[in-house]
XYZ file of C-alpha atoms in Angstrom:
161
model
C 55.971 136.343 156.327
C 55.893 137.228 159.905
C 53.602 136.988 162.485
C 52.802 137.064 165.877
C 53.321 133.753 168.095
C 49.406 133.656 168.957
C 48.491 134.550 165.360
C 50.284 131.683 164.766
C 49.129 129.273 167.090
C 46.109 129.634 166.055
C 46.254 129.294 162.078
C 48.027 126.324 162.901
C 45.429 125.038 166.203
C 43.012 124.960 162.861
C 45.200 123.779 160.334
C 42.709 120.165 158.705
C 45.711 117.846 159.237
C 46.313 118.781 162.886
C 43.819 120.059 163.770
C 42.044 116.856 162.483
C 44.561 114.588 164.399
C 44.072 116.615 167.758
C 47.353 117.888 167.834
C 47.365 121.617 169.631
C 50.440 124.225 169.483
C 49.654 125.335 173.659
C 51.960 127.973 173.181
C 55.179 129.628 170.495
C 57.591 131.019 173.648
C 58.663 134.446 173.199
C 60.473 135.193 170.279
C 58.987 132.102 168.626
C 61.903 130.841 171.176
C 60.087 127.558 171.043
C 56.879 125.652 171.068
C 54.538 123.405 173.576
C 52.342 120.949 171.818
C 50.177 118.970 172.746
C 48.235 115.332 171.571
C 44.723 114.968 172.063
C 43.664 111.180 172.049
C 40.979 111.222 170.771
C 38.712 108.414 168.332
C 39.739 110.264 165.436
C 43.415 109.937 165.525
C 43.308 106.022 168.237
C 44.381 102.848 166.468
C 43.287 99.308 166.773
C 45.092 99.083 170.049
C 43.705 101.582 171.677
C 46.354 103.742 171.711
C 47.410 106.934 169.160
C 48.117 106.297 166.105
C 51.815 106.358 164.732
C 51.577 108.398 161.774
C 49.908 110.730 164.389
C 52.736 110.886 166.335
C 54.953 111.557 163.509
C 53.261 113.883 161.116
C 52.547 116.364 165.367
C 56.015 116.685 164.740
C 56.650 118.056 161.479
C 56.892 121.143 160.930
C 58.022 123.369 164.620
C 61.538 122.863 164.030
C 60.965 124.471 160.062
C 58.958 126.705 161.390
C 60.714 127.865 164.130
C 63.939 128.930 162.528
C 61.923 130.390 159.251
C 60.269 132.648 162.064
C 63.251 133.401 164.118
C 64.968 134.091 160.714
C 63.289 136.121 159.167
C 62.856 138.848 162.078
C 67.215 138.673 161.526
C 66.779 139.765 157.887
C 66.973 136.363 155.789
C 64.947 135.741 153.679
C 64.846 131.664 153.118
C 63.216 129.039 152.131
C 62.764 126.012 154.681
C 61.502 122.934 155.496
C 62.040 119.423 157.179
C 64.894 117.564 154.474
C 64.518 114.555 157.037
C 62.711 112.823 159.312
C 63.132 109.296 161.882
C 61.380 107.904 164.529
C 61.789 105.351 167.461
C 58.253 104.121 168.710
C 58.557 103.598 172.488
C 55.908 103.464 174.722
C 52.121 102.654 173.539
C 50.204 106.298 173.810
C 47.528 106.216 175.773
C 46.855 109.020 177.160
C 47.822 112.686 175.977
C 51.030 113.680 175.021
C 53.259 116.143 175.114
C 55.950 118.108 173.680
C 58.295 121.319 173.414
C 61.564 122.353 170.768
C 63.331 124.694 172.165
C 66.327 126.740 169.914
C 69.109 127.881 171.742
C 70.934 130.943 170.870
C 73.770 128.566 170.014
C 71.511 126.203 167.461
C 70.505 130.147 165.851
C 74.123 131.310 165.437
C 74.984 127.843 163.699
C 72.492 128.607 160.906
C 73.199 132.784 160.757
C 77.032 131.580 160.482
C 75.810 128.962 157.746
C 73.638 130.807 155.498
C 76.058 133.551 155.849
C 78.911 131.380 154.468
C 77.587 128.314 152.931
C 74.126 129.812 152.641
C 72.140 127.015 153.252
C 72.053 125.220 156.939
C 70.979 121.315 157.351
C 71.012 120.167 160.828
C 69.887 117.534 162.031
C 68.357 117.951 166.291
C 66.145 115.247 168.923
C 62.852 115.437 169.890
C 61.332 113.503 172.764
C 57.153 112.828 172.967
C 56.261 112.100 176.960
C 52.719 111.194 178.148
C 51.059 112.029 180.438
C 53.498 111.176 183.310
C 56.219 112.232 181.609
C 56.979 108.347 180.736
C 59.059 108.495 177.535
C 56.619 107.325 174.176
C 58.613 107.974 171.239
C 62.104 110.001 169.991
C 62.312 111.715 166.450
C 65.511 112.767 164.611
C 64.267 115.984 162.013
C 66.354 117.630 159.558
C 66.396 120.515 158.869
C 67.189 122.311 155.736
C 67.342 126.583 155.553
C 68.748 128.005 152.173
C 68.808 131.507 151.639
C 66.720 132.076 148.125
C 68.070 133.184 145.173
C 67.617 137.145 144.006
C 64.444 136.364 141.672
C 63.041 133.350 143.636
C 59.027 133.650 144.811
C 58.823 134.061 148.109
C 56.909 131.283 149.243
C 57.258 129.646 152.130
C 57.444 125.657 151.665
C 57.076 123.889 155.515
């Protein structure tokens, strides 16, 4: 489904798995070329040690490469199915304050996906993410592997993230 940046921002902010873990989309960049995300530390996502629960950090990084690629490719006329194929995370420092990260899709990344979809019908690639605290210190690194494929004729158009 093709939607505006503002509509998707509010839809995701109110989506219960993100809302209750205090994962907040600050903004989608113009044309879905990126997204800025905040993980607010709260009673709902604080662990025994007083830092943000690792599962919240991991969950926060899950949907964004898939969402961005989906929106960008649909706007180029592709009918695709996109999801996160795999992910790995390294916790480097406890998240004792709010955490932040930005995901960006460059022209090279998008062109590589378009070329793969036009030649092989699918695109699989891992991209890094860095999660920082309020003072800019690196707290976690994540590798998200996105999977994109053209939908076969006759298959229902359902979006899976």
